[in-house]
Amino acid sequence: MAVNVLFQPPVVRRERHFRGFDPLEREFSDEELRQRYRFGRETIAYLSDLMRGDLERGTNKETALSVEQQIMIALRFYGSGSHLQVVGDTMGFDKSTVYRVINRVTDSLVAMKDDFISWPDNQRKNVIRAGFYEKAGFPNVVGCIDGTHIRITGPSIDEPAFVNRKGFHSINVQAICDHEGRFTNISARWPGSAHDSHVFRTSAIGQHLENVYQGIGQGVLLGDSGYPCRQFLLTPYRQPAAGRGQARFNRRHCSTRSTIERTFGIWKKRFHILGSEIRMKPDKACRIIIACGILHNIAIMRNEPEVAEEQLIDNQPQMPPYNGPQDGKGIRDHFATTFFA
């Protein structure tokens, strides 16, 4: 055995190649940058200045990544939802480099959470009240609340807790937005099996309102029927009584509360990682969700346009005419014999 070890051939280390490029040095238009990285050139420069102190490396190596390159790698990952290997191949970097960069950029953004996601003060609440009232005529609203499930890879620890009611692994994310769709509060720390009402009750904002709320003069939140109706959180009537304004209340409530649903849609469309699957451990997935929430607010603050919806190519076959019995079984048989025989 000793002789075999002694005469083993030397291990040849694979030469490392650094082929990465800086997208900002290419002649991309702002529209092309937004398609790939979700932000225009000026906002990318703003983000670079914002995180320079965290991301600038104290080295003169030619292979060291610039702040701009690190941010673009992370934005490509957030925006595309692709595998780390695919992001690396696209931008000319090793998978391990992409992983380290995403961690650094995410940590830098999360550290700034209180600067970009904060509960409104009284002056800001007045602006939000007016904005919501203008939308649908519902007075005194300072925010709309809802939960959304962000899909993750099933973790090895406590895996059943992350399976939600729809049967996939997720983080149950609670968010409150204002009339502009800006997040004023976001909580991403509960597994998918947690109910919305439990997430709210145990969240910092839920406990804050429970302890310090002093009446409707401070404004109300609007939530769906998954939440309990409280003095600071109004939900729709389950069975509105006729002639007492309850049906009209529900209509206005629904029109106003749709703001948070639209906000989730815009958020997930801009950052596809939120609409696909975060292939990381839950704690890292939660930090990525918060980072994308901060970037969403920055996009609104800097008037970034919504990302254009990608055109879907319809490759499905033509539906041939059907002249058989007009019932479920007949149509099912038509599908089976036409497309699956």
Coordinates of C-alpha atoms in Angstrom, one line a residue:
M1 CA 0.0 0.0 0.0
A2 CA 2.8 2.4 0.9
V3 CA 4.6 1.7 -2.4
N4 CA 1.4 2.6 -4.4
V5 CA 1.0 5.9 -2.6
L6 CA 4.7 6.7 -3.1
F7 CA 4.6 6.3 -6.8
Q8 CA 1.3 8.0 -7.6
P9 CA 1.6 10.4 -10.5
P10 CA 1.5 14.1 -9.5
V11 CA -1.9 15.9 -9.6
V12 CA -2.0 18.4 -12.4
R13 CA -4.0 21.5 -11.5
R14 CA -6.3 22.7 -14.2
E15 CA -5.3 26.2 -15.4
R16 CA -7.9 28.8 -14.4
H17 CA -9.2 31.0 -17.1
F18 CA -10.9 34.4 -16.5
R19 CA -12.9 35.3 -19.6
G20 CA -15.4 37.7 -17.9
F21 CA -16.5 40.9 -19.5
D22 CA -18.0 44.1 -18.3
P23 CA -21.5 44.6 -19.9
L24 CA -21.3 48.3 -19.4
E25 CA -18.3 48.5 -21.9
R26 CA -20.5 47.0 -24.6
E27 CA -22.7 49.3 -26.7
F28 CA -26.0 48.1 -25.1
S29 CA -28.8 50.6 -25.2
D30 CA -30.8 51.1 -21.9
E31 CA -33.6 48.9 -23.3
E32 CA -31.1 46.1 -24.0
L33 CA -29.6 46.5 -20.5
R34 CA -33.0 46.3 -18.9
Q35 CA -33.8 43.1 -20.9
R36 CA -30.7 41.5 -19.6
Y37 CA -30.1 43.1 -16.2
R38 CA -33.4 44.8 -15.3
F39 CA -32.0 48.3 -14.9
G40 CA -30.8 51.1 -17.2
R41 CA -27.2 52.4 -17.3
E42 CA -27.8 55.3 -14.8
T43 CA -29.4 53.1 -12.2
I44 CA -26.7 50.5 -12.5
A45 CA -24.2 53.3 -11.9
Y46 CA -26.3 54.4 -8.9
L47 CA -26.2 50.9 -7.5
S48 CA -22.5 50.7 -8.0
D49 CA -21.9 53.9 -6.0
L50 CA -24.3 52.6 -3.4
M51 CA -22.4 49.3 -2.8
R52 CA -18.9 50.3 -3.7
G53 CA -17.7 50.4 -0.1
D54 CA -18.9 46.8 0.4
L55 CA -17.8 45.3 -3.0
E56 CA -14.6 47.0 -3.8
R57 CA -11.7 44.6 -3.4
G58 CA -8.4 45.7 -1.9
T59 CA -6.3 44.1 -4.6
N60 CA -4.5 45.1 -7.8
K61 CA -4.9 41.7 -9.5
E62 CA -5.9 41.9 -13.1
T63 CA -8.4 39.2 -12.5
A64 CA -10.2 41.0 -9.7
L65 CA -13.8 41.8 -10.6
S66 CA -14.9 45.4 -10.6
V67 CA -17.9 46.6 -8.5
E68 CA -19.9 47.0 -11.7
Q69 CA -19.1 43.5 -12.9
Q70 CA -20.2 42.0 -9.5
I71 CA -23.5 44.0 -9.6
M72 CA -24.2 42.9 -13.2
I73 CA -23.6 39.2 -12.3
A74 CA -26.1 39.4 -9.4
L75 CA -28.6 41.4 -11.5
R76 CA -28.4 38.8 -14.2
F77 CA -29.1 36.0 -11.7
Y78 CA -32.0 37.9 -10.0
G79 CA -33.5 38.9 -13.4
S80 CA -33.2 35.6 -15.3
G81 CA -33.6 33.0 -12.5
S82 CA -31.1 30.8 -14.4
H83 CA -28.8 28.3 -12.8
L84 CA -25.5 29.6 -11.5
Q85 CA -23.7 27.7 -14.3
V86 CA -25.8 29.3 -17.0
V87 CA -25.2 32.8 -15.6
G88 CA -21.5 32.1 -15.4
D89 CA -21.4 30.8 -19.0
T90 CA -23.3 33.8 -20.2
M91 CA -21.0 36.3 -18.6
G92 CA -17.8 34.4 -18.9
F93 CA -17.2 33.5 -15.2
D94 CA -16.8 30.3 -13.3
K95 CA -19.8 29.0 -11.3
S96 CA -18.0 29.4 -8.0
T97 CA -17.2 33.0 -8.8
V98 CA -20.9 33.7 -9.6
Y99 CA -21.9 32.1 -6.3
R100 CA -19.5 34.2 -4.2
V101 CA -20.5 37.4 -6.0
I102 CA -24.2 36.8 -5.6
N103 CA -23.6 36.3 -1.8
R104 CA -21.6 39.5 -1.5
V105 CA -24.1 41.6 -3.5
T106 CA -27.1 40.1 -1.6
D107 CA -25.5 40.8 1.7
S108 CA -24.7 44.4 0.8
L109 CA -28.3 45.0 -0.3
V110 CA -29.8 43.4 2.8
A111 CA -27.7 45.6 5.0
M112 CA -29.4 48.6 3.4
K113 CA -33.0 47.3 4.0
D114 CA -34.0 50.0 6.5
D115 CA -32.9 52.7 4.0
F116 CA -35.2 51.5 1.3
I117 CA -38.1 49.5 3.0
S118 CA -39.5 51.4 5.9
W119 CA -42.9 52.0 7.6
P120 CA -44.2 55.5 6.5
D121 CA -44.2 58.4 8.9
N122 CA -47.3 60.6 9.4
Q123 CA -46.5 62.9 6.6
R124 CA -45.9 60.0 4.2
K125 CA -49.1 58.3 5.4
N126 CA -51.1 61.4 4.3
V127 CA -49.7 61.0 0.8
I128 CA -50.5 57.3 0.8
R129 CA -54.1 57.9 2.0
A130 CA -54.7 60.4 -0.8
G131 CA -53.2 58.0 -3.4
F132 CA -55.3 55.0 -2.4
Y133 CA -58.5 57.1 -2.2
E134 CA -57.9 58.4 -5.7
K135 CA -57.6 54.9 -6.9
A136 CA -60.9 53.4 -5.8
G137 CA -62.5 55.8 -3.3
F138 CA -61.6 53.8 -0.2
P139 CA -60.6 56.3 2.6
N140 CA -57.9 56.2 5.2
V141 CA -55.8 53.3 3.8
V142 CA -52.1 53.4 4.5
G143 CA -51.2 50.0 3.0
C144 CA -52.4 46.8 1.4
I145 CA -51.1 43.5 2.7
D146 CA -50.8 40.0 1.2
G147 CA -48.7 37.0 1.1
T148 CA -47.0 35.3 -1.8
H149 CA -45.2 32.0 -2.1
I150 CA -41.7 32.0 -3.6
R151 CA -40.7 28.5 -4.7
I152 CA -37.4 27.0 -3.4
T153 CA -35.6 23.7 -3.7
G154 CA -36.7 21.3 -1.0
P155 CA -34.3 21.6 1.9
S156 CA -32.7 18.7 3.7
I157 CA -33.6 19.9 7.1
D158 CA -37.3 20.2 8.2
E159 CA -38.4 19.6 4.6
P160 CA -42.1 19.0 5.3
A161 CA -42.5 22.4 6.9
F162 CA -41.7 24.1 3.6
V163 CA -44.4 22.3 1.6
N164 CA -47.3 24.7 1.1
R165 CA -51.0 24.0 0.5
K166 CA -50.4 23.7 -3.2
G167 CA -47.8 21.0 -2.7
F168 CA -44.5 22.7 -3.5
H169 CA -41.6 23.9 -1.4
S170 CA -41.7 27.6 -0.7
I171 CA -41.1 30.6 1.5
N172 CA -44.3 32.4 2.5
V173 CA -43.4 36.1 2.0
Q174 CA -45.6 38.8 3.6
A175 CA -45.5 42.3 2.1
I176 CA -47.3 45.6 2.5
C177 CA -47.2 48.2 -0.3
D178 CA -48.3 51.8 -0.7
H179 CA -50.4 53.3 -3.5
E180 CA -47.4 53.4 -5.8
G181 CA -46.6 49.7 -5.4
R182 CA -43.6 50.5 -3.2
F183 CA -42.9 48.0 -0.4
T184 CA -43.2 49.6 3.1
N185 CA -42.7 46.3 4.9
I186 CA -41.6 42.8 3.9
S187 CA -41.1 39.7 5.9
A188 CA -39.4 36.6 4.3
R189 CA -38.7 34.2 7.1
W190 CA -41.5 31.7 7.3
P191 CA -41.7 28.3 5.5
G192 CA -44.5 27.6 3.0
S193 CA -46.7 25.7 5.4
A194 CA -47.2 28.8 7.7
H195 CA -50.6 30.4 7.3
D196 CA -50.8 34.1 6.3
S197 CA -52.6 35.0 9.6
H198 CA -49.8 33.4 11.6
V199 CA -47.1 35.1 9.6
F200 CA -48.8 38.5 10.3
R201 CA -49.5 37.8 13.9
T202 CA -45.8 37.0 14.6
S203 CA -44.3 39.5 12.3
A204 CA -42.6 42.7 13.6
I205 CA -45.2 44.9 11.9
G206 CA -48.1 42.8 13.3
Q207 CA -46.8 43.0 16.8
H208 CA -46.1 46.7 16.4
L209 CA -49.7 47.5 15.3
E210 CA -51.0 45.3 18.1
N211 CA -49.1 47.2 20.7
V212 CA -49.1 50.8 19.6
Y213 CA -52.2 51.2 17.4
Q214 CA -54.4 54.0 18.8
G215 CA -57.4 54.2 16.5
I216 CA -58.4 54.6 12.9
G217 CA -56.8 58.1 12.8
Q218 CA -53.5 56.2 12.2
G219 CA -55.0 54.6 9.1
V220 CA -55.9 51.0 8.2
L221 CA -54.5 48.1 6.2
L222 CA -56.5 46.2 3.7
G223 CA -56.1 42.4 3.5
D224 CA -58.0 39.4 2.1
S225 CA -60.1 37.0 4.0
G226 CA -57.0 34.9 5.0
Y227 CA -56.4 37.5 7.7
P228 CA -58.5 38.2 10.8
C229 CA -60.5 41.4 10.7
R230 CA -58.9 43.8 13.2
Q231 CA -59.2 47.4 14.1
F232 CA -56.0 48.1 12.0
L233 CA -56.6 45.4 9.3
L234 CA -59.9 45.4 7.4
T235 CA -61.0 42.3 5.4
P236 CA -63.9 41.9 3.1
Y237 CA -67.4 40.6 4.3
R238 CA -67.8 36.9 3.6
Q239 CA -71.5 37.3 3.1
P240 CA -72.4 40.9 2.6
A241 CA -75.8 41.9 3.8
A242 CA -78.1 43.8 1.3
G243 CA -78.7 47.5 1.7
R244 CA -76.0 48.2 4.3
G245 CA -73.2 49.2 2.1
Q246 CA -71.3 46.0 2.6
A247 CA -71.4 44.9 -1.1
R248 CA -70.1 48.3 -2.1
F249 CA -67.5 48.1 0.7
N250 CA -66.3 44.8 -0.8
R251 CA -66.0 46.2 -4.3
R252 CA -64.0 49.2 -3.2
H253 CA -61.9 47.0 -0.9
C254 CA -61.1 44.6 -3.8
S255 CA -60.2 47.4 -6.2
T256 CA -57.9 49.0 -3.6
R257 CA -56.3 45.8 -2.4
S258 CA -55.5 44.7 -6.0
T259 CA -52.5 47.1 -5.7
I260 CA -50.5 44.5 -3.7
E261 CA -51.4 41.8 -6.2
R262 CA -50.3 43.9 -9.1
T263 CA -47.1 44.8 -7.2
F264 CA -46.3 41.1 -6.7
G265 CA -46.8 40.6 -10.4
I266 CA -44.5 43.5 -11.4
W267 CA -41.9 42.3 -8.8
K268 CA -41.8 38.7 -10.1
K269 CA -41.8 39.8 -13.7
R270 CA -38.7 42.0 -13.1
F271 CA -36.9 39.4 -11.1
H272 CA -37.6 36.0 -12.6
I273 CA -35.8 34.2 -9.7
L274 CA -38.9 34.9 -7.7
G275 CA -41.2 33.3 -10.2
S276 CA -39.1 30.2 -10.9
E277 CA -37.2 28.5 -8.1
I278 CA -34.5 29.7 -5.8
R279 CA -32.1 26.8 -5.8
M280 CA -30.4 27.6 -2.5
K281 CA -30.9 26.9 1.2
P282 CA -33.8 28.6 2.9
D283 CA -31.8 31.2 4.7
K284 CA -30.0 32.3 1.6
A285 CA -33.3 32.2 -0.4
C286 CA -34.8 34.6 2.2
R287 CA -32.0 37.1 1.8
I288 CA -32.3 37.0 -2.0
I289 CA -36.0 37.7 -1.6
I290 CA -35.3 40.8 0.6
A291 CA -32.6 42.0 -1.8
C292 CA -35.1 41.8 -4.7
G293 CA -37.6 43.8 -2.6
I294 CA -35.0 46.5 -2.1
L295 CA -34.2 46.6 -5.8
H296 CA -37.9 46.8 -6.6
N297 CA -38.2 49.9 -4.4
I298 CA -35.1 51.4 -6.0
A299 CA -36.7 50.8 -9.5
I300 CA -39.8 52.8 -8.4
M301 CA -37.7 55.5 -6.8
R302 CA -35.6 56.0 -10.0
N303 CA -38.7 55.7 -12.3
E304 CA -37.4 52.5 -14.0
P305 CA -40.0 51.4 -16.6
E306 CA -41.5 47.9 -16.2
V307 CA -39.7 45.2 -18.0
A308 CA -41.4 44.4 -21.3
E309 CA -43.1 41.0 -21.3
E310 CA -41.2 38.4 -23.3
Q311 CA -43.1 37.2 -26.4
L312 CA -44.2 33.6 -26.1
I313 CA -44.0 31.5 -29.3
D314 CA -47.2 29.5 -29.8
N315 CA -46.0 26.1 -31.1
Q316 CA -49.1 24.2 -30.3
P317 CA -50.9 22.3 -33.1
Q318 CA -54.0 23.6 -34.8
M319 CA -57.2 22.4 -33.3
P320 CA -59.1 20.5 -36.0
P321 CA -62.9 20.9 -36.2
Y322 CA -65.1 18.7 -34.0
N323 CA -68.5 17.6 -34.9
G324 CA -69.2 14.9 -32.3
P325 CA -71.3 14.9 -29.1
Q326 CA -71.1 18.1 -27.2
D327 CA -70.3 16.7 -23.9
G328 CA -67.1 16.2 -21.8
K329 CA -66.6 12.5 -22.8
G330 CA -67.0 13.2 -26.5
I331 CA -64.5 16.1 -26.4
R332 CA -62.1 14.1 -24.3
D333 CA -62.2 11.3 -26.8
H334 CA -61.6 13.8 -29.6
F335 CA -58.4 15.1 -27.8
A336 CA -57.2 11.6 -27.2
T337 CA -57.6 10.3 -30.7
T338 CA -56.3 13.5 -32.4
F339 CA -53.3 14.3 -30.3
F340 CA -52.3 11.3 -28.3
A341 CA -53.1 8.2 -30.3

